[in-house]
């Protein structure tokens, strides 16, 4: 209806949908929610979500981008590089340059691209130290979008994301309500009308936390999330090791419980499988 009959989402845990939990233990997330808005019940609408938690930029460009280029959907959403820039000593400029190469390939293929910049971490205890890196990366992303004619979802400027209730306990991923608002904002950027407003204020907050409760929360977060992340970095491991994308190829947008797992299991050669699916659909 709005010029989008197919949509491929590529990226990392943000696009996979952590921590917007579904009853079966999988994740919904803003990308699924955006696909639902675009589909509006149309059985011919096709959607793939190749994103996977823990993926670094080069992995996304090597594993996911070729599939998107092969099937040439009406829309690709791209949010990547966040896992790269949070690593101590990361060269943010170099990360941005590699991302731009991927955006250029998509645009040269005539594929509309919707990008996402990083949210402002000023309001997150401990994580606010990343604010400078995120700000520099965002400046690059805006320039990349302008140079290649991509559109941008400006999460840095989304005031609702400045509320602590937008963030999961890990302080890296969003809550279901935040995912809902991000999907609405994304739809707005690409010109798709929606009934709800992502700007709607949060309900009145509960009692503000005290210094003691904040420090206790920091300690719990360090034990539950920061230390395991450091251990994974030292071992060269990823949260996504051994996992497959939840929607590895373009397919009708059906509720996850109606999809045959055997039909969507990640094949040994995802690019070849995507090519075959695209060929049979043409």
Coordinates of C-alpha atoms in Angstrom, one line a residue:
X1 CA 0.0 0.0 0.0
X2 CA 2.9 2.4 0.8
X3 CA 5.3 1.1 -1.8
X4 CA 6.8 -1.6 0.4
X5 CA 6.0 -5.2 -0.6
X6 CA 9.2 -6.7 0.9
X7 CA 11.4 -5.8 3.8
X8 CA 14.8 -7.1 5.0
X9 CA 16.2 -6.2 8.4
X10 CA 19.9 -6.6 9.0
X11 CA 21.9 -5.9 12.1
X12 CA 22.6 -7.1 15.6
X13 CA 20.6 -7.7 18.8
X14 CA 18.8 -4.3 18.5
X15 CA 17.2 -5.4 15.3
X16 CA 16.8 -9.0 16.4
X17 CA 14.5 -7.6 19.1
X18 CA 16.1 -8.1 22.5
X19 CA 14.4 -7.8 25.1
X20 CA 11.0 -7.7 23.6
X21 CA 10.0 -11.2 24.7
X22 CA 7.4 -13.4 23.2
X23 CA 5.8 -16.2 25.1
X24 CA 7.8 -18.9 23.3
X25 CA 11.1 -17.3 24.4
X26 CA 11.9 -15.6 21.1
X27 CA 11.9 -11.9 20.5
X28 CA 9.5 -9.6 18.7
X29 CA 11.3 -6.2 18.6
X30 CA 10.8 -3.0 16.6
X31 CA 11.7 -4.6 13.2
X32 CA 8.9 -7.2 13.6
X33 CA 6.6 -4.5 14.7
X34 CA 7.5 -2.3 11.7
X35 CA 6.9 -5.3 9.4
X36 CA 3.5 -5.7 10.9
X37 CA 2.7 -2.0 10.2
X38 CA 3.9 -2.4 6.6
X39 CA 2.0 -5.6 6.0
X40 CA -1.3 -4.5 7.4
X41 CA -2.6 -8.1 7.0
X42 CA -1.5 -8.4 3.3
X43 CA -0.7 -12.0 2.6
X44 CA 1.7 -11.0 -0.2
X45 CA 4.0 -8.9 2.0
X46 CA 7.4 -10.5 2.5
X47 CA 9.7 -10.0 5.4
X48 CA 13.1 -11.3 6.5
X49 CA 15.1 -10.5 9.7
X50 CA 18.7 -11.6 9.4
X51 CA 19.9 -9.8 12.5
X52 CA 21.6 -11.7 15.3
X53 CA 22.7 -10.7 18.8
X54 CA 26.4 -10.1 19.2
X55 CA 27.2 -9.6 15.6
X56 CA 30.0 -7.2 14.8
X57 CA 29.9 -4.9 11.8
X58 CA 32.1 -7.0 9.5
X59 CA 30.1 -10.1 10.2
X60 CA 26.9 -8.2 9.3
X61 CA 28.5 -7.0 6.1
X62 CA 29.8 -10.4 5.2
X63 CA 26.9 -12.6 6.2
X64 CA 23.7 -10.5 6.0
X65 CA 24.4 -7.7 3.4
X66 CA 24.9 -10.1 0.5
X67 CA 21.5 -11.7 1.1
X68 CA 19.8 -8.3 1.1
X69 CA 21.6 -7.4 -2.1
X70 CA 20.6 -10.7 -3.7
X71 CA 16.8 -10.5 -3.0
X72 CA 16.6 -6.7 -3.5
X73 CA 13.7 -5.9 -1.2
X74 CA 11.7 -2.7 -1.3
X75 CA 13.3 -1.7 2.0
X76 CA 16.4 -2.6 4.1
X77 CA 16.8 -1.4 7.6
X78 CA 20.4 -1.2 8.9
X79 CA 21.7 -0.6 12.4
X80 CA 25.2 -1.9 12.9
X81 CA 28.5 -1.0 14.5
X82 CA 27.3 -0.5 18.0
X83 CA 29.1 -3.7 19.2
X84 CA 32.3 -2.5 17.6
X85 CA 32.4 1.0 19.0
X86 CA 31.8 0.0 22.7
X87 CA 35.0 -2.1 22.7
X88 CA 37.8 -0.2 24.4
X89 CA 40.2 1.4 22.0
X90 CA 37.8 1.0 19.0
X91 CA 38.4 3.4 16.1
X92 CA 35.0 4.9 15.6
X93 CA 36.0 6.6 12.3
X94 CA 37.2 3.3 10.8
X95 CA 34.0 1.6 11.9
X96 CA 31.9 4.3 10.2
X97 CA 34.0 4.0 7.0
X98 CA 33.3 0.3 6.8
X99 CA 29.6 0.9 7.4
X100 CA 29.5 3.4 4.6
X101 CA 30.8 0.9 2.2
X102 CA 27.8 -1.4 3.0
X103 CA 25.3 1.5 2.7
X104 CA 26.8 2.4 -0.7
X105 CA 26.4 -1.1 -2.0
X106 CA 22.7 -1.1 -1.0
X107 CA 22.0 2.3 -2.5
X108 CA 23.9 1.5 -5.7
X109 CA 21.6 -1.5 -6.1
X110 CA 18.6 0.8 -5.9
X111 CA 17.5 -0.4 -2.5
X112 CA 15.9 2.1 -0.1
X113 CA 17.8 2.2 3.2
X114 CA 16.6 3.2 6.6
X115 CA 19.4 3.7 9.1
X116 CA 19.3 4.1 12.9
X117 CA 21.7 6.2 14.9
X118 CA 22.6 5.5 18.5
X119 CA 20.5 6.6 21.5
X120 CA 21.8 9.1 24.0
X121 CA 23.2 7.3 27.0
X122 CA 23.5 10.4 29.2
X123 CA 20.7 9.2 31.4
X124 CA 22.1 5.7 32.0
X125 CA 24.2 5.1 35.1
X126 CA 27.7 3.9 34.1
X127 CA 26.8 3.6 30.4
X128 CA 26.9 7.4 30.1
X129 CA 30.7 7.0 29.6
X130 CA 29.9 5.9 26.0
X131 CA 28.1 9.1 25.1
X132 CA 31.1 10.7 23.4
X133 CA 31.7 7.6 21.2
X134 CA 28.1 7.3 20.3
X135 CA 27.9 11.0 19.5
X136 CA 30.9 10.8 17.1
X137 CA 29.5 7.7 15.4
X138 CA 26.2 9.4 15.0
X139 CA 27.8 12.4 13.3
X140 CA 29.3 9.9 10.8
X141 CA 26.0 8.2 10.3
X142 CA 24.2 11.4 9.4
X143 CA 26.9 12.2 6.9
X144 CA 26.7 8.7 5.4
X145 CA 22.9 9.0 5.1
X146 CA 23.2 12.4 3.4
X147 CA 25.8 11.2 0.9
X148 CA 23.9 8.1 -0.2
X149 CA 20.3 9.2 0.1
X150 CA 19.4 7.0 3.0
X151 CA 16.8 7.9 5.7
X152 CA 17.6 8.1 9.4
X153 CA 15.7 7.2 12.5
X154 CA 17.2 9.7 15.0
X155 CA 17.0 7.7 18.3
X156 CA 19.4 10.2 19.9
X157 CA 16.6 12.8 19.7
X158 CA 13.8 10.5 20.8
X159 CA 12.9 11.9 24.3
X160 CA 10.9 8.8 25.4
X161 CA 14.2 6.8 25.1
X162 CA 15.7 9.1 27.8
X163 CA 13.4 7.6 30.4
X164 CA 15.0 4.7 32.4
X165 CA 11.8 2.6 31.7
X166 CA 12.8 2.5 28.0
X167 CA 15.8 0.3 28.9
X168 CA 16.1 -3.3 30.0
X169 CA 18.1 -4.2 33.1
X170 CA 21.2 -4.8 30.9
X171 CA 21.3 -1.1 29.9
X172 CA 22.0 -2.1 26.3
X173 CA 18.6 -3.3 25.0
X174 CA 15.2 -1.8 25.0
X175 CA 12.0 -2.8 26.7
X176 CA 8.9 -3.8 24.7
X177 CA 7.4 -0.3 25.1
X178 CA 10.5 1.3 23.7
X179 CA 10.6 -1.2 20.8
X180 CA 6.9 -0.2 20.1
X181 CA 7.8 3.5 20.0
X182 CA 10.9 2.9 17.8
X183 CA 8.8 1.0 15.3
X184 CA 6.3 3.9 15.2
X185 CA 9.1 6.4 14.7
X186 CA 10.6 4.3 11.9
X187 CA 7.2 4.1 10.1
X188 CA 6.9 7.9 10.4
X189 CA 10.3 8.4 8.8
X190 CA 9.4 6.4 5.8
X191 CA 6.0 8.1 5.4
X192 CA 3.8 5.3 6.6
X193 CA 0.9 6.6 8.7
X194 CA 0.2 5.1 12.1
X195 CA -2.5 5.5 14.7
X196 CA -0.3 5.9 17.8
X197 CA 2.2 8.6 18.6
X198 CA 5.7 7.6 19.7
X199 CA 6.1 11.0 21.5
X200 CA 3.4 10.2 24.0
X201 CA 4.7 10.9 27.5
X202 CA 5.4 8.0 29.9
X203 CA 3.0 7.7 32.8
X204 CA 4.0 9.5 36.0
X205 CA 7.1 7.7 37.4
X206 CA 7.4 6.0 40.7
X207 CA 9.5 7.4 43.5
X208 CA 13.0 8.4 42.2
X209 CA 15.8 6.1 43.2
X210 CA 18.1 7.1 46.0
X211 CA 21.9 7.1 45.8
X212 CA 22.0 3.8 47.7
X213 CA 19.5 2.1 45.4
X214 CA 21.3 3.4 42.4
X215 CA 24.7 2.0 43.6
X216 CA 23.1 -1.3 44.5
X217 CA 21.7 -1.4 41.0
X218 CA 25.1 -0.7 39.5
X219 CA 26.6 -3.5 41.5
X220 CA 23.9 -6.0 40.4
X221 CA 24.3 -4.8 36.7
X222 CA 28.1 -5.3 36.9
X223 CA 27.7 -8.9 38.1
X224 CA 24.9 -9.9 35.8
X225 CA 25.9 -8.1 32.6
X226 CA 29.2 -6.3 32.5
X227 CA 31.5 -9.1 33.8
X228 CA 30.0 -11.7 31.5
X229 CA 30.4 -9.3 28.6
X230 CA 34.1 -8.8 29.5
X231 CA 34.6 -12.6 29.8
X232 CA 33.1 -13.1 26.3
X233 CA 35.3 -10.4 24.9
X234 CA 38.4 -12.0 26.4
X235 CA 37.4 -15.4 25.0
X236 CA 36.4 -14.1 21.6
X237 CA 32.9 -15.4 22.2
X238 CA 29.5 -13.9 21.2
X239 CA 26.0 -14.0 22.5
X240 CA 24.9 -15.2 19.1
X241 CA 27.3 -18.2 18.9
X242 CA 25.4 -21.3 17.7
X243 CA 22.2 -19.3 17.0
X244 CA 20.4 -18.6 13.7
X245 CA 18.4 -15.6 12.5
X246 CA 14.7 -15.9 13.3
X247 CA 13.6 -15.1 9.7
X248 CA 16.5 -16.0 7.5
X249 CA 14.7 -15.5 4.1
X250 CA 11.9 -13.4 2.7
X251 CA 8.6 -15.1 3.6
X252 CA 5.0 -14.0 4.3
X253 CA 4.6 -12.3 7.6
X254 CA 3.0 -15.0 9.8
X255 CA 2.9 -15.2 13.5
X256 CA 6.1 -17.1 14.7
X257 CA 4.0 -20.0 16.1
X258 CA 2.6 -20.6 12.6
X259 CA 5.9 -20.9 10.9
X260 CA 7.4 -24.4 10.4
X261 CA 10.8 -24.4 12.0
X262 CA 12.1 -26.8 9.4
X263 CA 11.2 -24.3 6.7
X264 CA 13.0 -21.4 8.2
X265 CA 16.1 -23.0 9.7
X266 CA 19.2 -21.3 8.6
X267 CA 20.7 -23.2 5.7
X268 CA 24.4 -24.0 5.4
X269 CA 24.7 -21.4 2.6
X270 CA 22.2 -18.6 3.4
X271 CA 23.1 -16.7 0.2
X272 CA 22.5 -19.7 -2.0
X273 CA 19.2 -20.4 -0.2
X274 CA 18.1 -16.7 -0.6
X275 CA 18.9 -16.9 -4.3
X276 CA 16.8 -20.0 -4.8
X277 CA 13.9 -18.6 -2.9
X278 CA 14.1 -15.3 -4.9
X279 CA 14.3 -17.3 -8.2
X280 CA 11.2 -19.4 -7.4
X281 CA 9.2 -16.3 -6.3
X282 CA 10.1 -14.3 -9.5

